[in-house]
PDB file of C-alpha atoms in Angstrom:
ATOM      1  CA  MET A   3       0.000   0.005  -0.012  1.00  0.00           C
ATOM      2  CA  ILE A   4       1.166   3.517  -0.809  1.00  0.00           C
ATOM      3  CA  PHE A   5       0.072   6.294   1.566  1.00  0.00           C
ATOM      4  CA  LYS A   6       0.804  10.036   1.201  1.00  0.00           C
ATOM      5  CA  THR A   7      -0.334  12.946   3.387  1.00  0.00           C
ATOM      6  CA  LEU A   8      -1.394  15.665   0.912  1.00  0.00           C
ATOM      7  CA  VAL A   9      -2.833  18.093   3.401  1.00  0.00           C
ATOM      8  CA  GLU A  10      -2.167  18.467   7.141  1.00  0.00           C
ATOM      9  CA  ASP A  11      -1.710  21.417   9.505  1.00  0.00           C
ATOM     10  CA  ILE A  12       2.100  21.256   9.425  1.00  0.00           C
ATOM     11  CA  SER A  13       4.638  21.005   6.633  1.00  0.00           C
ATOM     12  CA  GLU A  14       8.411  20.616   6.880  1.00  0.00           C
ATOM     13  CA  ASP A  15       8.626  19.912   3.161  1.00  0.00           C
ATOM     14  CA  PRO A  16       9.521  23.222   1.419  1.00  0.00           C
ATOM     15  CA  SER A  17       7.826  22.067  -1.778  1.00  0.00           C
ATOM     16  CA  MET A  18       4.429  21.400  -0.114  1.00  0.00           C
ATOM     17  CA  SER A  19       2.196  23.871   1.695  1.00  0.00           C
ATOM     18  CA  ALA A  20       0.079  23.168   4.762  1.00  0.00           C
ATOM     19  CA  GLU A  21      -3.347  24.291   6.004  1.00  0.00           C
ATOM     20  CA  HIS A  22      -5.730  23.420   8.784  1.00  0.00           C
ATOM     21  CA  GLY A  23      -7.266  20.317   7.244  1.00  0.00           C
ATOM     22  CA  LEU A  24      -6.669  16.794   6.125  1.00  0.00           C
ATOM     23  CA  SER A  25      -6.246  14.813   2.938  1.00  0.00           C
ATOM     24  CA  PHE A  26      -4.632  11.436   2.392  1.00  0.00           C
ATOM     25  CA  TYR A  27      -3.802   9.746  -0.911  1.00  0.00           C
ATOM     26  CA  ILE A  28      -3.937   5.922  -0.624  1.00  0.00           C
ATOM     27  CA  GLU A  29      -3.059   3.398  -3.301  1.00  0.00           C
ATOM     28  CA  THR A  30      -3.984  -0.273  -2.871  1.00  0.00           C
ATOM     29  CA  PRO A  31      -3.876  -3.108  -5.384  1.00  0.00           C
ATOM     30  CA  GLY A  32      -7.484  -2.392  -6.243  1.00  0.00           C
ATOM     31  CA  HIS A  33      -7.932   1.344  -5.726  1.00  0.00           C
ATOM     32  CA  LYS A  34      -6.567   4.867  -5.892  1.00  0.00           C
ATOM     33  CA  ILE A  35      -8.221   6.666  -2.993  1.00  0.00           C
ATOM     34  CA  LEU A  36      -8.490  10.122  -1.521  1.00  0.00           C
ATOM     35  CA  PHE A  37      -9.521  10.162   2.117  1.00  0.00           C
ATOM     36  CA  ASP A  38     -10.743  13.763   2.757  1.00  0.00           C
ATOM     37  CA  LEU A  39      -9.897  16.787   0.608  1.00  0.00           C
ATOM     38  CA  GLY A  40      -8.924  19.601   2.959  1.00  0.00           C
ATOM     39  CA  GLN A  41     -10.371  23.098   2.686  1.00  0.00           C
ATOM     40  CA  GLY A  42      -9.988  23.802  -1.039  1.00  0.00           C
ATOM     41  CA  ASP A  43      -7.593  22.949  -3.859  1.00  0.00           C
ATOM     42  CA  LEU A  44      -4.367  22.594  -1.852  1.00  0.00           C
ATOM     43  CA  PHE A  45      -4.670  18.763  -2.000  1.00  0.00           C
ATOM     44  CA  LEU A  46      -4.607  19.112  -5.787  1.00  0.00           C
ATOM     45  CA  LYS A  47      -1.501  21.392  -5.826  1.00  0.00           C
ATOM     46  CA  ASN A  48       0.372  19.147  -3.397  1.00  0.00           C
ATOM     47  CA  ALA A  49      -0.613  16.005  -5.337  1.00  0.00           C
ATOM     48  CA  ARG A  50       0.849  17.461  -8.530  1.00  0.00           C
ATOM     49  CA  LYS A  51       4.108  18.221  -6.699  1.00  0.00           C
ATOM     50  CA  ALA A  52       4.146  14.557  -5.447  1.00  0.00           C
ATOM     51  CA  GLY A  53       3.544  13.179  -8.933  1.00  0.00           C
ATOM     52  CA  ILE A  54       0.055  11.964  -8.077  1.00  0.00           C
ATOM     53  CA  PHE A  55      -2.548  12.186 -10.846  1.00  0.00           C
ATOM     54  CA  ILE A  56      -5.947  13.142  -9.284  1.00  0.00           C
ATOM     55  CA  GLU A  57      -7.763  12.248 -12.525  1.00  0.00           C
ATOM     56  CA  ASP A  58      -6.845   8.595 -11.842  1.00  0.00           C
ATOM     57  CA  VAL A  59      -8.473   8.473  -8.438  1.00  0.00           C
ATOM     58  CA  ASP A  60     -11.436   6.037  -8.368  1.00  0.00           C
ATOM     59  CA  THR A  61     -12.720   6.393  -4.776  1.00  0.00           C
ATOM     60  CA  VAL A  62     -13.134   9.370  -2.427  1.00  0.00           C
ATOM     61  CA  ILE A  63     -14.108   9.082   1.222  1.00  0.00           C
ATOM     62  CA  ILE A  64     -15.238  12.175   3.158  1.00  0.00           C
ATOM     63  CA  SER A  65     -14.944  11.487   6.827  1.00  0.00           C
ATOM     64  CA  HIS A  66     -17.454  14.041   8.036  1.00  0.00           C
ATOM     65  CA  GLY A  67     -19.268  17.210   7.130  1.00  0.00           C
ATOM     66  CA  HIS A  68     -16.728  19.911   8.045  1.00  0.00           C
ATOM     67  CA  TYR A  69     -15.094  22.351   5.594  1.00  0.00           C
ATOM     68  CA  ASP A  70     -11.525  21.311   6.460  1.00  0.00           C
ATOM     69  CA  HIS A  71     -12.188  17.762   5.353  1.00  0.00           C
ATOM     70  CA  GLY A  72     -14.727  18.229   2.474  1.00  0.00           C
ATOM     71  CA  GLY A  73     -14.100  21.777   1.349  1.00  0.00           C
ATOM     72  CA  GLY A  74     -12.084  20.485  -1.645  1.00  0.00           C
ATOM     73  CA  LEU A  75     -15.016  18.640  -3.189  1.00  0.00           C
ATOM     74  CA  SER A  76     -15.716  21.260  -5.826  1.00  0.00           C
ATOM     75  CA  ALA A  77     -12.032  21.376  -6.901  1.00  0.00           C
ATOM     76  CA  PHE A  78     -11.955  17.578  -7.028  1.00  0.00           C
ATOM     77  CA  LEU A  79     -15.083  17.293  -9.181  1.00  0.00           C
ATOM     78  CA  LYS A  80     -13.631  19.724 -11.709  1.00  0.00           C
ATOM     79  CA  GLU A  81     -10.440  17.680 -11.968  1.00  0.00           C
ATOM     80  CA  ASN A  82     -11.786  14.063 -11.774  1.00  0.00           C
ATOM     81  CA  ARG A  83     -14.630  12.685 -13.866  1.00  0.00           C
ATOM     82  CA  LYS A  84     -14.981   9.132 -12.581  1.00  0.00           C
ATOM     83  CA  ALA A  85     -14.500   8.624  -8.851  1.00  0.00           C
ATOM     84  CA  MET A  86     -17.368   7.662  -6.597  1.00  0.00           C
ATOM     85  CA  ILE A  87     -17.538   9.867  -3.492  1.00  0.00           C
ATOM     86  CA  TYR A  88     -18.708   8.177  -0.301  1.00  0.00           C
ATOM     87  CA  VAL A  89     -20.054  10.589   2.289  1.00  0.00           C
ATOM     88  CA  ARG A  90     -22.690  10.335   5.014  1.00  0.00           C
ATOM     89  CA  LYS A  91     -26.061  11.690   3.888  1.00  0.00           C
ATOM     90  CA  CYS A  92     -26.289  13.824   7.030  1.00  0.00           C
ATOM     91  CA  ALA A  93     -22.812  15.283   6.353  1.00  0.00           C
ATOM     92  CA  PHE A  94     -24.611  17.875   4.200  1.00  0.00           C
ATOM     93  CA  ASP A  95     -26.755  19.053   7.152  1.00  0.00           C
ATOM     94  CA  PRO A  96     -25.765  22.474   8.549  1.00  0.00           C
ATOM     95  CA  HIS A  97     -22.731  22.473  10.821  1.00  0.00           C
ATOM     96  CA  PHE A  98     -21.347  25.320  12.934  1.00  0.00           C
ATOM     97  CA  ALA A  99     -18.450  26.164  15.300  1.00  0.00           C
ATOM     98  CA  VAL A 100     -18.461  28.467  18.295  1.00  0.00           C
ATOM     99  CA  ARG A 101     -15.529  30.848  17.922  1.00  0.00           C
ATOM    100  CA  PRO A 102     -14.008  33.364  20.425  1.00  0.00           C
ATOM    101  CA  GLY A 103     -16.469  36.039  21.491  1.00  0.00           C
ATOM    102  CA  ASP A 104     -19.304  33.545  20.955  1.00  0.00           C
ATOM    103  CA  ARG A 105     -19.238  34.154  17.207  1.00  0.00           C
ATOM    104  CA  ILE A 106     -20.818  31.243  15.355  1.00  0.00           C
ATOM    105  CA  ASP A 107     -19.277  30.271  11.989  1.00  0.00           C
ATOM    106  CA  ASP A 108     -20.703  28.000   9.281  1.00  0.00           C
ATOM    107  CA  ILE A 109     -18.223  25.137   8.879  1.00  0.00           C
ATOM    108  CA  GLY A 110     -20.381  22.891   6.672  1.00  0.00           C
ATOM    109  CA  LEU A 111     -20.056  21.505   3.137  1.00  0.00           C
ATOM    110  CA  ASP A 112     -21.385  22.816  -0.155  1.00  0.00           C
ATOM    111  CA  THR A 113     -24.885  21.419  -0.173  1.00  0.00           C
ATOM    112  CA  ALA A 114     -25.342  22.085  -3.910  1.00  0.00           C
ATOM    113  CA  LEU A 115     -22.785  19.535  -5.033  1.00  0.00           C
ATOM    114  CA  PRO A 116     -24.820  16.306  -4.584  1.00  0.00           C
ATOM    115  CA  LYS A 117     -27.605  17.959  -6.557  1.00  0.00           C
ATOM    116  CA  ILE A 118     -25.297  19.071  -9.393  1.00  0.00           C
ATOM    117  CA  TYR A 119     -23.416  15.767  -9.497  1.00  0.00           C
ATOM    118  CA  PRO A 120     -25.916  13.168  -8.191  1.00  0.00           C
ATOM    119  CA  GLU A 121     -24.277  10.321 -10.047  1.00  0.00           C
ATOM    120  CA  ARG A 122     -20.955  10.952  -8.311  1.00  0.00           C
ATOM    121  CA  PHE A 123     -22.156  10.611  -4.715  1.00  0.00           C
ATOM    122  CA  CYS A 124     -22.943   7.619  -2.620  1.00  0.00           C
ATOM    123  CA  LEU A 125     -24.749   9.101   0.398  1.00  0.00           C
ATOM    124  CA  THR A 126     -24.213   6.518   3.112  1.00  0.00           C
ATOM    125  CA  THR A 127     -26.629   5.889   5.986  1.00  0.00           C
ATOM    126  CA  GLY A 128     -24.809   3.205   7.940  1.00  0.00           C
ATOM    127  CA  ASP A 129     -21.940   0.765   7.894  1.00  0.00           C
ATOM    128  CA  LEU A 130     -21.048  -0.204   4.299  1.00  0.00           C
ATOM    129  CA  ARG A 131     -18.850  -2.833   2.765  1.00  0.00           C
ATOM    130  CA  ILE A 132     -17.679  -1.390  -0.556  1.00  0.00           C
ATOM    131  CA  ASP A 133     -15.732  -4.448  -1.659  1.00  0.00           C
ATOM    132  CA  ASP A 134     -13.136  -6.954  -0.330  1.00  0.00           C
ATOM    133  CA  GLU A 135     -10.644  -4.091   0.300  1.00  0.00           C
ATOM    134  CA  LEU A 136     -12.783  -1.239   1.562  1.00  0.00           C
ATOM    135  CA  GLU A 137     -15.322  -0.916   4.318  1.00  0.00           C
ATOM    136  CA  LEU A 138     -16.942   2.099   6.004  1.00  0.00           C
ATOM    137  CA  MET A 139     -17.664   2.034   9.747  1.00  0.00           C
ATOM    138  CA  THR A 140     -20.188   4.624  10.993  1.00  0.00           C
ATOM    139  CA  GLU A 141     -21.990   3.136  13.948  1.00  0.00           C
ATOM    140  CA  ILE A 142     -19.923   3.851  17.068  1.00  0.00           C
ATOM    141  CA  GLU A 143     -20.888   2.941  20.637  1.00  0.00           C
ATOM    142  CA  GLU A 144     -19.629   5.712  22.914  1.00  0.00           C
ATOM    143  CA  THR A 145     -18.318   3.947  26.027  1.00  0.00           C
ATOM    144  CA  PHE A 146     -15.384   6.361  26.571  1.00  0.00           C
ATOM    145  CA  PRO A 147     -15.791  10.178  27.034  1.00  0.00           C
ATOM    146  CA  ALA A 148     -16.012  12.076  23.755  1.00  0.00           C
ATOM    147  CA  PRO A 149     -13.506  14.799  22.876  1.00  0.00           C
ATOM    148  CA  GLY A 150     -13.982  17.943  24.959  1.00  0.00           C
ATOM    149  CA  GLY A 151     -13.710  20.139  21.868  1.00  0.00           C
ATOM    150  CA  ASN A 152     -16.999  18.745  20.597  1.00  0.00           C
ATOM    151  CA  ARG A 153     -18.863  21.122  22.881  1.00  0.00           C
ATOM    152  CA  LEU A 154     -17.869  23.992  20.547  1.00  0.00           C
ATOM    153  CA  LEU A 155     -19.427  22.268  17.495  1.00  0.00           C
ATOM    154  CA  LEU A 156     -23.087  22.526  16.617  1.00  0.00           C
ATOM    155  CA  SER A 157     -25.524  21.256  13.994  1.00  0.00           C
ATOM    156  CA  GLY A 158     -29.086  22.067  12.995  1.00  0.00           C
ATOM    157  CA  SER A 159     -30.763  25.004  11.317  1.00  0.00           C
ATOM    158  CA  VAL A 160     -30.564  28.656  12.301  1.00  0.00           C
ATOM    159  CA  PRO A 161     -31.555  29.528  15.031  1.00  0.00           C
ATOM    160  CA  GLU A 162     -32.257  26.011  16.372  1.00  0.00           C
ATOM    161  CA  LYS A 163     -28.640  24.968  16.710  1.00  0.00           C
ATOM    162  CA  ILE A 164     -27.938  22.001  18.939  1.00  0.00           C
ATOM    163  CA  PRO A 165     -24.810  20.130  20.038  1.00  0.00           C
ATOM    164  CA  ASP A 166     -23.467  18.062  17.103  1.00  0.00           C
ATOM    165  CA  HIS A 167     -24.064  14.317  17.570  1.00  0.00           C
ATOM    166  CA  PHE A 168     -21.503  13.428  14.833  1.00  0.00           C
ATOM    167  CA  ARG A 169     -23.681  10.850  13.148  1.00  0.00           C
ATOM    168  CA  HIS A 170     -22.162  12.361   9.990  1.00  0.00           C
ATOM    169  CA  GLU A 171     -18.775  10.848  10.732  1.00  0.00           C
ATOM    170  CA  GLN A 172     -17.457   7.695   9.075  1.00  0.00           C
ATOM    171  CA  ASN A 173     -14.203   5.792   9.256  1.00  0.00           C
ATOM    172  CA  LEU A 174     -12.425   3.759   6.554  1.00  0.00           C
ATOM    173  CA  ILE A 175     -11.209   0.183   6.946  1.00  0.00           C
ATOM    174  CA  ILE A 176      -8.723  -1.033   4.273  1.00  0.00           C
ATOM    175  CA  ARG A 177      -7.581  -4.690   3.995  1.00  0.00           C
ATOM    176  CA  CYS A 178      -4.701  -5.373   1.675  1.00  0.00           C
ATOM    177  CA  GLY A 179      -1.310  -7.061   1.718  1.00  0.00           C
ATOM    178  CA  GLY A 180      -2.275  -9.134   4.713  1.00  0.00           C
ATOM    179  CA  LYS A 181      -2.801  -6.044   6.875  1.00  0.00           C
ATOM    180  CA  THR A 182      -5.767  -4.047   8.165  1.00  0.00           C
ATOM    181  CA  TYR A 183      -5.774  -0.258   8.297  1.00  0.00           C
ATOM    182  CA  LEU A 184      -8.286   1.809  10.244  1.00  0.00           C
ATOM    183  CA  ILE A 185      -8.377   5.419   9.044  1.00  0.00           C
ATOM    184  CA  THR A 186     -10.146   8.282  10.791  1.00  0.00           C
ATOM    185  CA  GLY A 187     -10.702  11.934   9.975  1.00  0.00           C
ATOM    186  CA  CYS A 188     -11.125  13.744  13.325  1.00  0.00           C
ATOM    187  CA  SER A 189     -12.447  10.969  15.630  1.00  0.00           C
ATOM    188  CA  HIS A 190     -15.169  13.212  16.956  1.00  0.00           C
ATOM    189  CA  ARG A 191     -16.863  10.059  18.342  1.00  0.00           C
ATOM    190  CA  GLY A 192     -13.625   9.427  20.312  1.00  0.00           C
ATOM    191  CA  ILE A 193     -10.561   7.531  19.010  1.00  0.00           C
ATOM    192  CA  VAL A 194     -10.882   4.999  21.845  1.00  0.00           C
ATOM    193  CA  ASN A 195     -14.539   4.379  20.952  1.00  0.00           C
ATOM    194  CA  ILE A 196     -13.695   4.002  17.274  1.00  0.00           C
ATOM    195  CA  VAL A 197     -10.861   1.468  17.897  1.00  0.00           C
ATOM    196  CA  ARG A 198     -13.014  -0.421  20.404  1.00  0.00           C
ATOM    197  CA  GLN A 199     -15.925  -0.536  17.946  1.00  0.00           C
ATOM    198  CA  TYR A 200     -13.742  -1.879  15.178  1.00  0.00           C
ATOM    199  CA  HIS A 201     -12.463  -4.735  17.395  1.00  0.00           C
ATOM    200  CA  LYS A 202     -15.957  -5.424  18.732  1.00  0.00           C
ATOM    201  CA  LYS A 203     -17.244  -5.807  15.181  1.00  0.00           C
ATOM    202  CA  HIS A 204     -14.220  -7.688  13.977  1.00  0.00           C
ATOM    203  CA  ASP A 205     -13.311  -9.784  16.980  1.00  0.00           C
ATOM    204  CA  ARG A 206     -11.210 -12.560  15.495  1.00  0.00           C
ATOM    205  CA  PRO A 207      -7.501 -12.247  16.340  1.00  0.00           C
ATOM    206  CA  GLU A 208      -6.499 -12.253  12.705  1.00  0.00           C
ATOM    207  CA  GLU A 209      -8.841  -9.310  12.007  1.00  0.00           C
ATOM    208  CA  ALA A 210      -7.145  -6.962  14.539  1.00  0.00           C
ATOM    209  CA  ALA A 211      -6.094  -3.597  13.102  1.00  0.00           C
ATOM    210  CA  ASP A 212      -2.431  -3.297  12.255  1.00  0.00           C
ATOM    211  CA  LEU A 213      -2.299   0.489  11.749  1.00  0.00           C
ATOM    212  CA  VAL A 214      -4.651   3.238  12.914  1.00  0.00           C
ATOM    213  CA  ILE A 215      -4.197   6.513  11.073  1.00  0.00           C
ATOM    214  CA  GLY A 216      -5.869   9.917  11.497  1.00  0.00           C
ATOM    215  CA  GLY A 217      -6.761  12.811  13.758  1.00  0.00           C
ATOM    216  CA  PHE A 218      -7.732  12.152  17.362  1.00  0.00           C
ATOM    217  CA  HIS A 219      -9.397  15.580  18.143  1.00  0.00           C
ATOM    218  CA  LEU A 220      -7.428  16.330  21.266  1.00  0.00           C
ATOM    219  CA  MET A 221      -7.084  20.052  20.562  1.00  0.00           C
ATOM    220  CA  ILE A 222      -9.592  22.424  22.204  1.00  0.00           C
ATOM    221  CA  PRO A 223      -9.675  25.935  20.710  1.00  0.00           C
ATOM    222  CA  GLY A 224      -9.315  28.723  23.245  1.00  0.00           C
ATOM    223  CA  ALA A 225      -7.618  28.970  26.602  1.00  0.00           C
ATOM    224  CA  GLU A 226      -7.614  25.240  27.303  1.00  0.00           C
ATOM    225  CA  GLY A 227      -5.619  24.421  24.165  1.00  0.00           C
ATOM    226  CA  ARG A 228      -5.953  20.651  24.520  1.00  0.00           C
ATOM    227  CA  GLU A 229      -7.530  17.846  26.546  1.00  0.00           C
ATOM    228  CA  PRO A 230      -6.213  17.516  30.153  1.00  0.00           C
ATOM    229  CA  ASP A 231      -2.934  15.662  30.414  1.00  0.00           C
ATOM    230  CA  GLU A 232      -4.521  12.866  32.484  1.00  0.00           C
ATOM    231  CA  LYS A 233      -7.192  12.228  29.856  1.00  0.00           C
ATOM    232  CA  ILE A 234      -4.589  12.108  27.090  1.00  0.00           C
ATOM    233  CA  ARG A 235      -2.511   9.573  29.066  1.00  0.00           C
ATOM    234  CA  LEU A 236      -5.673   7.497  29.672  1.00  0.00           C
ATOM    235  CA  ILE A 237      -6.401   7.511  25.953  1.00  0.00           C
ATOM    236  CA  ALA A 238      -2.835   6.383  25.267  1.00  0.00           C
ATOM    237  CA  ALA A 239      -3.150   3.523  27.766  1.00  0.00           C
ATOM    238  CA  GLU A 240      -6.421   2.409  26.183  1.00  0.00           C
ATOM    239  CA  LEU A 241      -4.941   2.426  22.667  1.00  0.00           C
ATOM    240  CA  LEU A 242      -2.000   0.320  23.838  1.00  0.00           C
ATOM    241  CA  LYS A 243      -4.412  -2.508  24.638  1.00  0.00           C
ATOM    242  CA  TYR A 244      -4.528  -3.266  20.900  1.00  0.00           C
ATOM    243  CA  ARG A 245      -1.678  -4.473  18.727  1.00  0.00           C
ATOM    244  CA  ALA A 246      -1.899  -1.588  16.254  1.00  0.00           C
ATOM    245  CA  ASP A 247       0.713   1.051  15.573  1.00  0.00           C
ATOM    246  CA  TYR A 248      -0.713   4.609  15.423  1.00  0.00           C
ATOM    247  CA  PHE A 249      -0.060   7.507  13.079  1.00  0.00           C
ATOM    248  CA  THR A 250      -1.811  10.732  14.077  1.00  0.00           C
ATOM    249  CA  CYS A 251      -2.088  14.315  12.780  1.00  0.00           C
ATOM    250  CA  HIS A 252      -4.264  17.386  12.340  1.00  0.00           C
ATOM    251  CA  CYS A 253      -6.644  17.882  15.259  1.00  0.00           C
ATOM    252  CA  THR A 254      -4.564  15.796  17.647  1.00  0.00           C
ATOM    253  CA  GLY A 255      -2.103  18.704  17.953  1.00  0.00           C
ATOM    254  CA  LYS A 256       1.609  18.476  18.552  1.00  0.00           C
ATOM    255  CA  GLU A 257       1.361  19.134  22.284  1.00  0.00           C
ATOM    256  CA  ALA A 258      -1.083  16.319  22.842  1.00  0.00           C
ATOM    257  CA  PHE A 259       1.031  14.119  20.574  1.00  0.00           C
ATOM    258  CA  GLU A 260       4.056  14.646  22.798  1.00  0.00           C
ATOM    259  CA  ILE A 261       2.039  13.440  25.786  1.00  0.00           C
ATOM    260  CA  LEU A 262       0.758  10.442  23.887  1.00  0.00           C
ATOM    261  CA  SER A 263       4.371   9.659  22.927  1.00  0.00           C
ATOM    262  CA  GLU A 264       5.439   9.700  26.571  1.00  0.00           C
ATOM    263  CA  VAL A 265       3.129   6.746  27.167  1.00  0.00           C
ATOM    264  CA  MET A 266       3.113   5.016  23.777  1.00  0.00           C
ATOM    265  CA  GLY A 267       6.765   5.399  22.766  1.00  0.00           C
ATOM    266  CA  ASP A 268       7.465   4.293  19.183  1.00  0.00           C
ATOM    267  CA  ARG A 269       3.928   2.886  18.862  1.00  0.00           C
ATOM    268  CA  ILE A 270       2.781   6.316  17.770  1.00  0.00           C
ATOM    269  CA  SER A 271       4.109   8.753  15.108  1.00  0.00           C
ATOM    270  CA  TYR A 272       3.045  12.100  13.696  1.00  0.00           C
ATOM    271  CA  LEU A 273       2.187  12.554   9.995  1.00  0.00           C
ATOM    272  CA  LYS A 274       2.813  15.987   8.499  1.00  0.00           C
ATOM    273  CA  THR A 275       2.032  17.285   5.018  1.00  0.00           C
ATOM    274  CA  GLY A 276       4.221  15.393   2.553  1.00  0.00           C
ATOM    275  CA  ASP A 277       4.878  12.459   4.862  1.00  0.00           C
ATOM    276  CA  GLY A 278       4.226   9.023   3.477  1.00  0.00           C
ATOM    277  CA  LEU A 279       3.990   5.330   4.420  1.00  0.00           C
ATOM    278  CA  ARG A 280       4.678   2.282   2.325  1.00  0.00           C
ATOM    279  CA  SER A 281       3.766  -1.218   3.439  1.00  0.00           C
TER     280      SER A 281
END
């Protein structure tokens, strides 16, 4: 499998720019995949610099209905004429964020796109097995506390905004080369809950996840900055109960990553814009 981070919040590669957002390019024996598309067309610019041809992508997964993960949909649809885009139907509901000074910003997706390109979208409503390589997991039992930053995120119509339940979030499972990869966008349902749910659903030892990749949503905008240290350490201890190695990024934040690393050692790494994996 070939894996390349096209968009993430940090870049140490002078040829590739960064932004607050996420986009992964993934190549398996059967697919060329984009998992999330960042805010706009940066994924496209960075892909070109990496020698990746976006017109050849056959599958797009949008992890949830926020602009920093699906804002690049319009740019993608102009560049690619064949890929099926898998996104939760409710991802196109209104979504908002509470900003400093109690300002409320629209952080949702472009709701016109599924109407303009209906044949390009698969609007998912539950867990979905796409084929032998790809599966989407959406139903998550919340047995561990959700990220604290979720309280600043809302859904619903104006003015009836309510706390976001994150039913619009989905996670990608890839099976290839004798390994299983669990890929998340922001883990708004809680990374511990997502990993637990995967292993509850796939409970045979040979089905255990080998790599877990994505954002863990441990940053909290404002004075707090991040989850409490003790909660981060507890998350790390829970993740170590599984055999997987972890690659995190984006909404985890570098400060929280350093605390995770104190507990998890070389079982966890940070992916920046331009970083890749090959296995």
